[in-house]
């Protein structure tokens, strides 16, 4: 599984626009093959920061996601509303049980 | 590295209280050994849901975190403000480069 933790900082006055665009992207992404979870959240410390938390079945599913024209258009459109490139971290991840609890 | 993705749903009228308590917990946790990242966000689809995204150096650091009295008190206090047990997923994770980009 691939986890993506990412965030963007919206330019002044553009957070609502950036959020609406991001929520459309989330809805569309959830319907894509291999998308296990996809969500956008508002950072509680920086009112201009949006945080993306995504789970993909594998790297192939993620690469297919990046190749979807609508994904590219989203990234391009969002870049016009943000002050800096997105922060984006990818992790190869596997679920583990809570310590002390059976799997 | 251990990633935690968790969320709680605040009871009606208690989201601000739950958020303030959570932000205190986040600040305290960030100072703990092995805490690589810790943040609380607001879900953009459910105004009562808080989302926690945490990164811990290893399971030992996370177990030490859970054993801190203030962590236990936080969980207990937060449970009085929420409508259901927290959703919590743990992942054993390792960073990977963006596809197509060098590490």
Coordinates of N, CA and C in Angstrom, one line a residue:
Chain A
X1 N 0.9 -1.2 0.0 CA 0.0 0.0 0.0 C 0.9 1.2 0.0
X2 N 0.4 2.3 -0.6 CA 1.1 3.6 -0.6 C 0.3 4.6 0.1
X3 N 0.9 5.3 1.1 CA 0.2 6.4 1.8 C 0.9 7.7 1.2
X4 N 0.0 8.6 0.9 CA 0.5 10.0 0.6 C 0.0 10.9 1.7
X5 N 0.9 11.7 2.2 CA 0.6 12.8 3.1 C 1.1 14.1 2.4
X6 N 0.2 15.0 2.1 CA 0.6 16.1 1.3 C -0.1 17.4 1.8
X7 N 0.4 18.5 1.5 CA -0.3 19.7 1.9 C 0.0 20.9 0.9
X8 N -0.9 21.8 0.8 CA -0.7 23.0 0.0 C -1.1 24.2 0.9
X9 N -0.5 25.4 0.6 CA -0.9 26.6 1.3 C -1.6 27.5 0.3
X10 N -2.8 27.8 0.5 CA -3.6 28.7 -0.4 C -3.1 30.1 -0.3
X11 N -3.1 30.8 -1.4 CA -2.8 32.3 -1.3 C -4.0 33.0 -0.6
X12 N -3.7 34.2 -0.1 CA -4.7 34.9 0.7 C -6.0 35.0 -0.1
X13 N -7.1 34.7 0.5 CA -8.4 34.9 -0.1 C -8.8 33.8 -1.1
X14 N -8.0 32.8 -1.2 CA -8.3 31.7 -2.2 C -8.6 30.3 -1.6
X15 N -8.6 30.3 -0.2 CA -8.7 29.0 0.4 C -10.1 28.3 0.1
X16 N -11.1 29.1 0.0 CA -12.4 28.4 -0.3 C -12.4 27.8 -1.7
X17 N -11.9 28.6 -2.6 CA -11.8 28.1 -4.0 C -10.9 26.9 -4.1
X18 N -9.8 26.9 -3.4 CA -8.8 25.8 -3.4 C -9.5 24.6 -2.7
X19 N -10.3 24.8 -1.7 CA -10.9 23.7 -1.0 C -12.0 23.1 -1.9
X20 N -12.8 23.9 -2.6 CA -13.8 23.4 -3.5 C -13.2 22.5 -4.6
X21 N -12.1 23.0 -5.2 CA -11.4 22.3 -6.2 C -10.9 21.0 -5.7
X22 N -10.3 21.0 -4.5 CA -9.7 19.8 -3.9 C -10.8 18.8 -3.5
X23 N -12.0 19.3 -3.1 CA -13.0 18.3 -2.8 C -13.5 17.6 -4.0
X24 N -13.6 18.3 -5.1 CA -13.9 17.7 -6.4 C -12.9 16.6 -6.8
X25 N -11.6 16.9 -6.6 CA -10.6 16.0 -6.9 C -10.7 14.8 -6.0
X26 N -11.0 15.0 -4.7 CA -11.1 13.9 -3.8 C -12.2 12.9 -4.2
X27 N -13.4 13.5 -4.6 CA -14.5 12.7 -5.0 C -14.2 11.8 -6.2
X28 N -13.5 12.5 -7.2 CA -13.2 11.8 -8.4 C -12.1 10.7 -8.1
X29 N -11.2 11.0 -7.3 CA -10.1 10.1 -7.0 C -10.6 8.8 -6.3
X30 N -11.6 9.0 -5.4 CA -12.1 7.9 -4.7 C -12.7 6.8 -5.6
X31 N -13.2 7.2 -6.8 CA -13.8 6.3 -7.7 C -12.7 5.6 -8.6
X32 N -11.5 5.9 -8.4 CA -10.5 5.3 -9.3 C -10.0 4.0 -8.8
X33 N -9.6 3.1 -9.7 CA -9.2 1.8 -9.2 C -8.0 1.9 -8.3
X34 N -8.0 1.1 -7.2 CA -6.8 1.1 -6.3 C -6.8 2.2 -5.3
X35 N -7.8 3.1 -5.3 CA -7.9 4.2 -4.3 C -8.5 3.6 -3.1
X36 N -7.8 3.5 -2.0 CA -8.4 2.9 -0.7 C -9.0 4.0 0.1
X37 N -8.4 5.2 0.1 CA -8.9 6.3 0.9 C -8.3 7.6 0.3
X38 N -9.1 8.7 0.3 CA -8.6 9.9 -0.2 C -9.4 11.0 0.5
X39 N -8.7 12.0 1.1 CA -9.5 13.0 1.8 C -8.6 14.3 1.9
X40 N -9.4 15.4 2.0 CA -8.7 16.7 2.2 C -9.2 17.3 3.5
X41 N -8.3 17.8 4.3 CA -8.6 18.3 5.6 C -8.1 19.8 5.7
X42 N -8.6 20.5 6.7 CA -8.1 21.8 6.9 C -7.2 21.7 8.1
X43 N -6.0 22.3 7.9 CA -5.0 22.3 9.0 C -5.6 23.2 10.1
X44 N -5.4 22.9 11.4 CA -6.0 23.7 12.4 C -5.1 24.7 13.0
X45 N -3.8 24.7 12.4 CA -2.9 25.7 12.9 C -2.7 26.8 11.8
X46 N -2.8 26.5 10.6 CA -2.7 27.4 9.5 C -4.0 27.4 8.6
X47 N -4.8 28.5 8.8 CA -6.1 28.4 8.1 C -6.0 28.4 6.6
X48 N -4.8 28.6 6.0 CA -4.6 28.6 4.6 C -4.1 27.2 4.1
X49 N -3.8 26.3 5.0 CA -3.2 25.0 4.6 C -4.3 24.0 4.5
X50 N -4.2 23.2 3.4 CA -5.1 22.1 3.2 C -4.2 20.8 3.2
X51 N -4.7 19.8 3.8 CA -3.9 18.6 4.1 C -4.6 17.4 3.4
X52 N -3.8 16.7 2.5 CA -4.4 15.6 1.8 C -3.8 14.3 2.5
X53 N -4.7 13.3 2.7 CA -4.3 12.0 3.2 C -4.9 11.0 2.3
X54 N -4.0 10.2 1.7 CA -4.5 9.3 0.7 C -3.8 7.9 0.9
X55 N -4.6 6.9 0.5 CA -4.1 5.5 0.6 C -4.4 4.8 -0.7
X56 N -3.3 4.3 -1.4 CA -3.4 3.6 -2.7 C -3.0 2.2 -2.5
X57 N -3.6 1.3 -3.3 CA -3.4 -0.1 -3.2 C -1.9 -0.4 -3.5
X58 N -1.3 0.3 -4.5 CA 0.1 0.1 -4.8 C 0.6 1.2 -5.7
X59 N 1.9 1.2 -6.0 CA 2.5 2.3 -6.8 C 1.8 2.4 -8.2
X60 N 1.5 1.2 -8.7 CA 0.9 1.2 -10.1 C -0.4 2.0 -10.1
X61 N -1.2 1.8 -9.0 CA -2.5 2.5 -8.9 C -2.3 4.0 -8.8
X62 N -1.3 4.3 -8.0 CA -0.9 5.8 -7.8 C -0.4 6.4 -9.1
X63 N 0.4 5.7 -9.8 CA 0.9 6.2 -11.1 C -0.2 6.4 -12.1
X64 N -1.2 5.4 -12.1 CA -2.4 5.6 -13.0 C -3.1 6.8 -12.6
X65 N -3.2 7.0 -11.3 CA -4.0 8.2 -10.8 C -3.3 9.5 -11.3
X66 N -2.0 9.5 -11.2 CA -1.2 10.7 -11.6 C -1.4 11.0 -13.1
X67 N -1.7 9.9 -13.9 CA -1.8 10.0 -15.3 C -3.1 10.4 -15.8
X68 N -4.1 10.4 -14.9 CA -5.5 10.7 -15.3 C -5.5 12.2 -15.7
X69 N -6.0 12.6 -16.9 CA -6.0 14.0 -17.3 C -6.5 14.9 -16.2
X70 N -7.7 14.5 -15.6 CA -8.3 15.4 -14.6 C -7.4 15.6 -13.4
X71 N -6.5 14.6 -13.1 CA -5.6 14.8 -11.9 C -4.5 15.9 -12.3
X72 N -4.1 15.8 -13.6 CA -3.1 16.8 -14.0 C -3.7 18.2 -14.0
X73 N -5.0 18.3 -14.5 CA -5.6 19.6 -14.6 C -5.9 20.1 -13.2
X74 N -6.2 19.2 -12.2 CA -6.4 19.7 -10.8 C -5.1 20.3 -10.3
X75 N -4.0 19.6 -10.5 CA -2.7 20.0 -10.0 C -2.3 21.4 -10.6
X76 N -2.6 21.6 -11.9 CA -2.3 22.8 -12.5 C -3.2 23.9 -12.0
X77 N -4.4 23.7 -11.9 CA -5.4 24.7 -11.4 C -5.1 25.1 -10.0
X78 N -4.8 24.0 -9.1 CA -4.5 24.3 -7.7 C -3.2 25.2 -7.6
X79 N -2.3 24.9 -8.5 CA -1.0 25.7 -8.4 C -1.2 27.2 -8.6
X80 N -2.3 27.5 -9.3 CA -2.6 29.0 -9.5 C -3.1 29.6 -8.2
X81 N -3.5 28.8 -7.2 CA -4.2 29.3 -6.0 C -3.3 29.2 -4.8
X82 N -2.0 28.7 -5.0 CA -1.2 28.4 -3.8 C 0.1 29.2 -3.9
X83 N 0.7 29.4 -2.7 CA 1.9 30.3 -2.6 C 3.2 29.5 -2.9
X84 N 3.1 28.2 -2.8 CA 4.4 27.4 -3.0 C 4.1 26.0 -3.5
X85 N 5.0 25.3 -4.0 CA 4.8 24.0 -4.5 C 4.2 23.1 -3.3
X86 N 3.4 22.1 -3.7 CA 2.8 21.3 -2.6 C 4.0 20.5 -1.8
X87 N 3.8 20.3 -0.5 CA 4.6 19.4 0.2 C 4.0 18.0 0.0
X88 N 4.8 17.0 -0.3 CA 4.2 15.7 -0.6 C 5.2 14.6 -0.2
X89 N 4.7 13.7 0.7 CA 5.5 12.6 1.1 C 4.8 11.3 0.8
X90 N 5.6 10.3 0.2 CA 5.0 9.0 -0.1 C 5.6 8.0 0.8
X91 N 4.8 7.0 1.2 CA 5.3 6.0 2.1 C 4.8 4.6 1.6
X92 N 5.7 3.7 1.6 CA 5.3 2.3 1.4 C 4.9 1.8 2.7
X93 N 3.6 1.4 2.9 CA 3.1 1.1 4.2 C 2.3 -0.2 4.3
X94 N 2.4 -0.8 5.5 CA 1.5 -2.0 5.7 C 0.9 -1.9 7.1
X95 N -0.4 -2.2 7.1 CA -1.1 -2.0 8.4 C -0.5 -2.9 9.5
X96 N -0.4 -2.4 10.7 CA 0.0 -3.2 11.8 C -1.0 -3.0 13.0
X97 N -1.1 -4.0 13.8 CA -2.1 -3.9 14.9 C -1.7 -2.9 16.0
X98 N -2.6 -2.4 16.7 CA -2.3 -1.6 17.9 C -1.5 -2.4 18.8
X99 N -0.4 -1.9 19.4 CA 0.4 -2.7 20.3 C -0.5 -3.2 21.5
X100 N -0.4 -4.4 21.8 CA -1.2 -5.0 22.9 C -2.5 -5.5 22.4
X101 N -2.9 -5.3 21.2 CA -4.1 -5.8 20.7 C -3.9 -6.8 19.6
X102 N -4.7 -7.9 19.5 CA -4.5 -8.9 18.5 C -4.7 -8.2 17.1
X103 N -4.2 -8.8 16.1 CA -4.3 -8.3 14.7 C -5.8 -8.3 14.3
Chain B
X1 N 9.4 3.3 10.7 CA 8.6 4.4 11.0 C 7.1 3.9 11.2
X2 N 6.4 4.5 12.1 CA 5.0 4.2 12.3 C 4.1 5.4 12.0
X3 N 3.2 5.2 11.1 CA 2.2 6.3 10.8 C 0.9 5.9 11.5
X4 N 0.3 6.9 12.1 CA -1.0 6.7 12.7 C -2.0 7.7 11.9
X5 N -3.0 7.1 11.4 CA -4.1 7.9 10.9 C -5.3 7.6 11.7
X6 N -5.9 8.6 12.4 CA -6.9 8.4 13.4 C -8.0 9.6 13.2
X7 N -9.2 9.3 13.7 CA -10.1 10.4 13.7 C -11.1 10.1 14.9
X8 N -11.7 11.2 15.3 CA -12.8 11.2 16.3 C -13.9 12.1 15.8
X9 N -15.1 11.8 16.3 CA -16.3 12.6 16.0 C -16.8 13.2 17.3
X10 N -16.7 14.6 17.3 CA -17.1 15.3 18.5 C -18.7 15.3 18.6
X11 N -19.1 15.2 19.8 CA -20.6 15.3 20.1 C -21.0 16.7 19.7
X12 N -22.3 16.9 19.5 CA -22.8 18.2 19.1 C -22.4 19.3 20.1
X13 N -21.9 20.4 19.6 CA -21.5 21.5 20.4 C -20.2 21.4 21.2
X14 N -19.5 20.3 20.9 CA -18.2 20.1 21.7 C -17.0 20.1 20.8
X15 N -17.1 20.4 19.5 CA -16.0 20.4 18.6 C -14.9 21.4 19.0
X16 N -15.3 22.5 19.5 CA -14.2 23.5 19.8 C -13.4 23.1 21.0
X17 N -14.2 22.5 22.0 CA -13.5 22.0 23.2 C -12.6 20.8 22.8
X18 N -13.1 19.9 22.0 CA -12.3 18.8 21.6 C -11.1 19.2 20.8
X19 N -11.3 20.2 20.0 CA -10.1 20.7 19.2 C -9.1 21.3 20.1
X20 N -9.5 22.1 21.0 CA -8.5 22.8 21.9 C -7.7 21.7 22.7
X21 N -8.4 20.7 23.2 CA -7.8 19.6 24.0 C -6.8 18.9 23.0
X22 N -7.2 18.7 21.8 CA -6.4 17.9 20.8 C -5.1 18.7 20.5
X23 N -5.3 20.0 20.3 CA -4.1 20.8 20.0 C -3.1 20.8 21.1
X24 N -3.6 20.8 22.4 CA -2.7 20.7 23.5 C -1.9 19.4 23.4
X25 N -2.7 18.3 23.1 CA -2.1 17.0 23.0 C -1.0 17.0 21.9
X26 N -1.3 17.6 20.8 CA -0.4 17.6 19.7 C 0.9 18.3 20.1
X27 N 0.8 19.5 20.7 CA 2.0 20.3 21.1 C 2.8 19.4 22.0
X28 N 2.2 18.8 23.0 CA 2.9 18.0 24.0 C 3.6 16.8 23.3
X29 N 2.9 16.1 22.4 CA 3.4 14.9 21.7 C 4.6 15.3 20.9
X30 N 4.6 16.4 20.2 CA 5.7 16.8 19.3 C 7.0 16.9 20.1
X31 N 6.9 17.1 21.4 CA 8.2 17.2 22.2 C 8.7 15.9 22.7
X32 N 7.9 14.8 22.4 CA 8.3 13.5 22.9 C 9.3 12.9 22.0
X33 N 10.2 12.1 22.7 CA 11.3 11.4 21.9 C 10.6 10.5 20.8
X34 N 11.2 10.6 19.6 CA 10.7 9.7 18.5 C 9.5 10.2 17.8
X35 N 9.0 11.3 18.2 CA 7.8 11.9 17.5 C 8.3 12.7 16.3
X36 N 8.0 12.2 15.1 CA 8.5 12.8 13.8 C 7.5 13.9 13.3
X37 N 6.3 13.6 13.6 CA 5.2 14.6 13.1 C 3.9 14.2 13.9
X38 N 3.2 15.3 14.2 CA 1.9 15.0 14.9 C 1.0 16.2 14.6
X39 N -0.1 16.0 14.2 CA -1.0 17.1 13.8 C -2.5 16.7 13.9
X40 N -3.3 17.7 14.2 CA -4.8 17.4 14.2 C -5.4 18.4 13.1
X41 N -6.3 17.8 12.3 CA -6.9 18.6 11.3 C -8.4 18.5 11.4
X42 N -9.1 19.4 10.7 CA -10.6 19.3 10.7 C -11.0 18.7 9.4
X43 N -11.8 17.7 9.5 CA -12.3 17.1 8.3 C -13.2 18.1 7.5
X44 N -13.1 18.1 6.2 CA -13.8 19.2 5.4 C -15.2 18.6 5.0
X45 N -15.5 17.4 5.3 CA -16.8 16.8 5.0 C -17.7 16.7 6.2
X46 N -17.1 16.4 7.3 CA -17.9 16.3 8.6 C -17.4 17.3 9.6
X47 N -18.1 18.4 9.8 CA -17.6 19.5 10.7 C -17.3 19.0 12.2
X48 N -17.8 17.8 12.5 CA -17.6 17.3 13.9 C -16.4 16.4 14.0
X49 N -15.8 16.1 12.8 CA -14.7 15.1 12.8 C -13.3 15.8 12.8
X50 N -12.5 15.3 13.8 CA -11.1 15.7 13.8 C -10.2 14.6 13.4
X51 N -9.2 14.9 12.6 CA -8.3 13.9 12.0 C -6.9 14.0 12.5
X52 N -6.4 13.0 13.0 CA -5.0 13.0 13.5 C -4.1 12.3 12.5
X53 N -2.9 12.9 12.2 CA -1.9 12.3 11.4 C -0.6 12.4 12.1
X54 N -0.1 11.2 12.4 CA 1.1 11.2 13.3 C 2.2 10.3 12.6
X55 N 3.5 10.6 12.9 CA 4.6 9.8 12.4 C 5.5 9.6 13.6
X56 N 5.8 8.3 13.9 CA 6.6 8.0 15.0 C 7.8 7.2 14.5
X57 N 9.0 7.4 15.1 CA 10.2 6.8 14.7 C 10.1 5.3 14.6
X58 N 9.5 4.7 15.6 CA 9.3 3.2 15.7 C 8.2 2.8 16.7
X59 N 7.9 1.6 16.8 CA 6.8 1.1 17.7 C 7.1 1.4 19.1
X60 N 8.4 1.3 19.5 CA 8.8 1.6 20.9 C 8.5 3.0 21.2
X61 N 8.8 4.0 20.3 CA 8.5 5.4 20.6 C 7.0 5.6 20.8
X62 N 6.2 4.9 19.9 CA 4.8 5.0 20.0 C 4.3 4.4 21.3
X63 N 4.8 3.3 21.7 CA 4.3 2.7 23.0 C 4.7 3.6 24.2
X64 N 5.9 4.2 24.1 CA 6.2 5.1 25.2 C 5.2 6.3 25.2
X65 N 4.8 6.8 24.0 CA 3.9 7.8 23.9 C 2.5 7.5 24.6
X66 N 2.1 6.2 24.3 CA 0.8 5.8 24.8 C 0.9 5.7 26.4
X67 N 2.1 5.4 26.9 CA 2.3 5.2 28.3 C 2.4 6.5 29.1
X68 N 2.6 7.6 28.4 CA 2.7 8.9 29.1 C 1.4 9.2 29.8
X69 N 1.4 9.5 31.1 CA 0.1 9.8 31.8 C -0.7 10.8 31.0
X70 N -0.1 11.9 30.5 CA -0.9 13.0 29.9 C -1.6 12.4 28.6
X71 N -1.0 11.4 28.0 CA -1.6 10.8 26.8 C -2.9 10.1 27.2
X72 N -2.8 9.4 28.3 CA -3.9 8.6 28.8 C -5.0 9.5 29.2
X73 N -4.6 10.6 29.9 CA -5.6 11.6 30.4 C -6.3 12.3 29.2
X74 N -5.5 12.5 28.2 CA -6.1 13.1 27.0 C -7.2 12.2 26.4
X75 N -6.8 10.9 26.2 CA -7.7 10.0 25.6 C -9.0 9.9 26.4
X76 N -8.9 9.9 27.7 CA -10.0 9.7 28.6 C -10.9 11.0 28.5
X77 N -10.3 12.2 28.5 CA -11.0 13.4 28.5 C -11.7 13.5 27.1
X78 N -11.0 13.2 26.0 CA -11.6 13.3 24.7 C -12.8 12.4 24.5
X79 N -12.7 11.2 25.2 CA -13.8 10.2 25.0 C -15.1 10.8 25.6
X80 N -15.0 11.8 26.5 CA -16.2 12.3 27.1 C -16.9 13.3 26.1
X81 N -16.1 13.7 25.1 CA -16.6 14.7 24.1 C -17.0 14.1 22.8
X82 N -16.8 12.8 22.6 CA -17.1 12.2 21.3 C -18.2 11.2 21.4
X83 N -18.7 10.9 20.2 CA -19.9 10.1 20.1 C -19.6 8.6 19.9
X84 N -18.4 8.3 19.6 CA -18.0 6.9 19.3 C -16.5 6.7 19.6
X85 N -16.1 5.5 19.7 CA -14.6 5.3 19.9 C -13.8 5.8 18.7
X86 N -12.6 6.3 19.0 CA -11.8 6.8 17.8 C -11.6 5.7 16.8
X87 N -11.5 6.1 15.5 CA -11.0 5.2 14.4 C -9.5 5.4 14.4
X88 N -8.8 4.3 14.4 CA -7.4 4.4 14.5 C -6.7 3.4 13.6
X89 N -5.8 3.8 12.7 CA -5.1 2.8 11.9 C -3.6 3.1 12.1
X90 N -2.9 2.0 12.2 CA -1.4 2.1 12.3 C -0.8 1.4 11.1
X91 N 0.3 2.0 10.7 CA 1.0 1.5 9.5 C 2.5 1.4 9.8
X92 N 3.1 0.3 9.4 CA 4.6 0.3 9.4 C 5.0 0.9 8.0
X93 N 5.7 2.0 8.0 CA 5.9 2.7 6.8 C 7.3 3.1 6.5
X94 N 7.7 3.2 5.2 CA 9.0 3.7 4.9 C 8.9 4.7 3.7
X95 N 9.6 5.8 3.8 CA 9.4 6.8 2.7 C 9.9 6.2 1.4
X96 N 9.2 6.6 0.3 CA 9.6 6.2 -1.0 C 9.5 7.4 -1.9
X97 N 10.4 7.5 -2.9 CA 10.4 8.7 -3.8 C 9.2 8.8 -4.7
X98 N 8.8 10.0 -5.1 CA 7.7 10.1 -6.1 C 8.2 9.3 -7.3
X99 N 7.2 8.6 -7.9 CA 7.6 7.9 -9.1 C 8.1 8.8 -10.2
X100 N 9.2 8.4 -10.8 CA 9.8 9.3 -11.8 C 10.7 10.3 -11.3
X101 N 10.9 10.4 -10.0 CA 11.8 11.4 -9.4 C 12.9 10.6 -8.6
X102 N 14.1 11.1 -8.7 CA 15.2 10.4 -7.9 C 14.9 10.5 -6.5
X103 N 15.4 9.5 -5.7 CA 15.2 9.5 -4.2 C 15.8 10.8 -3.6

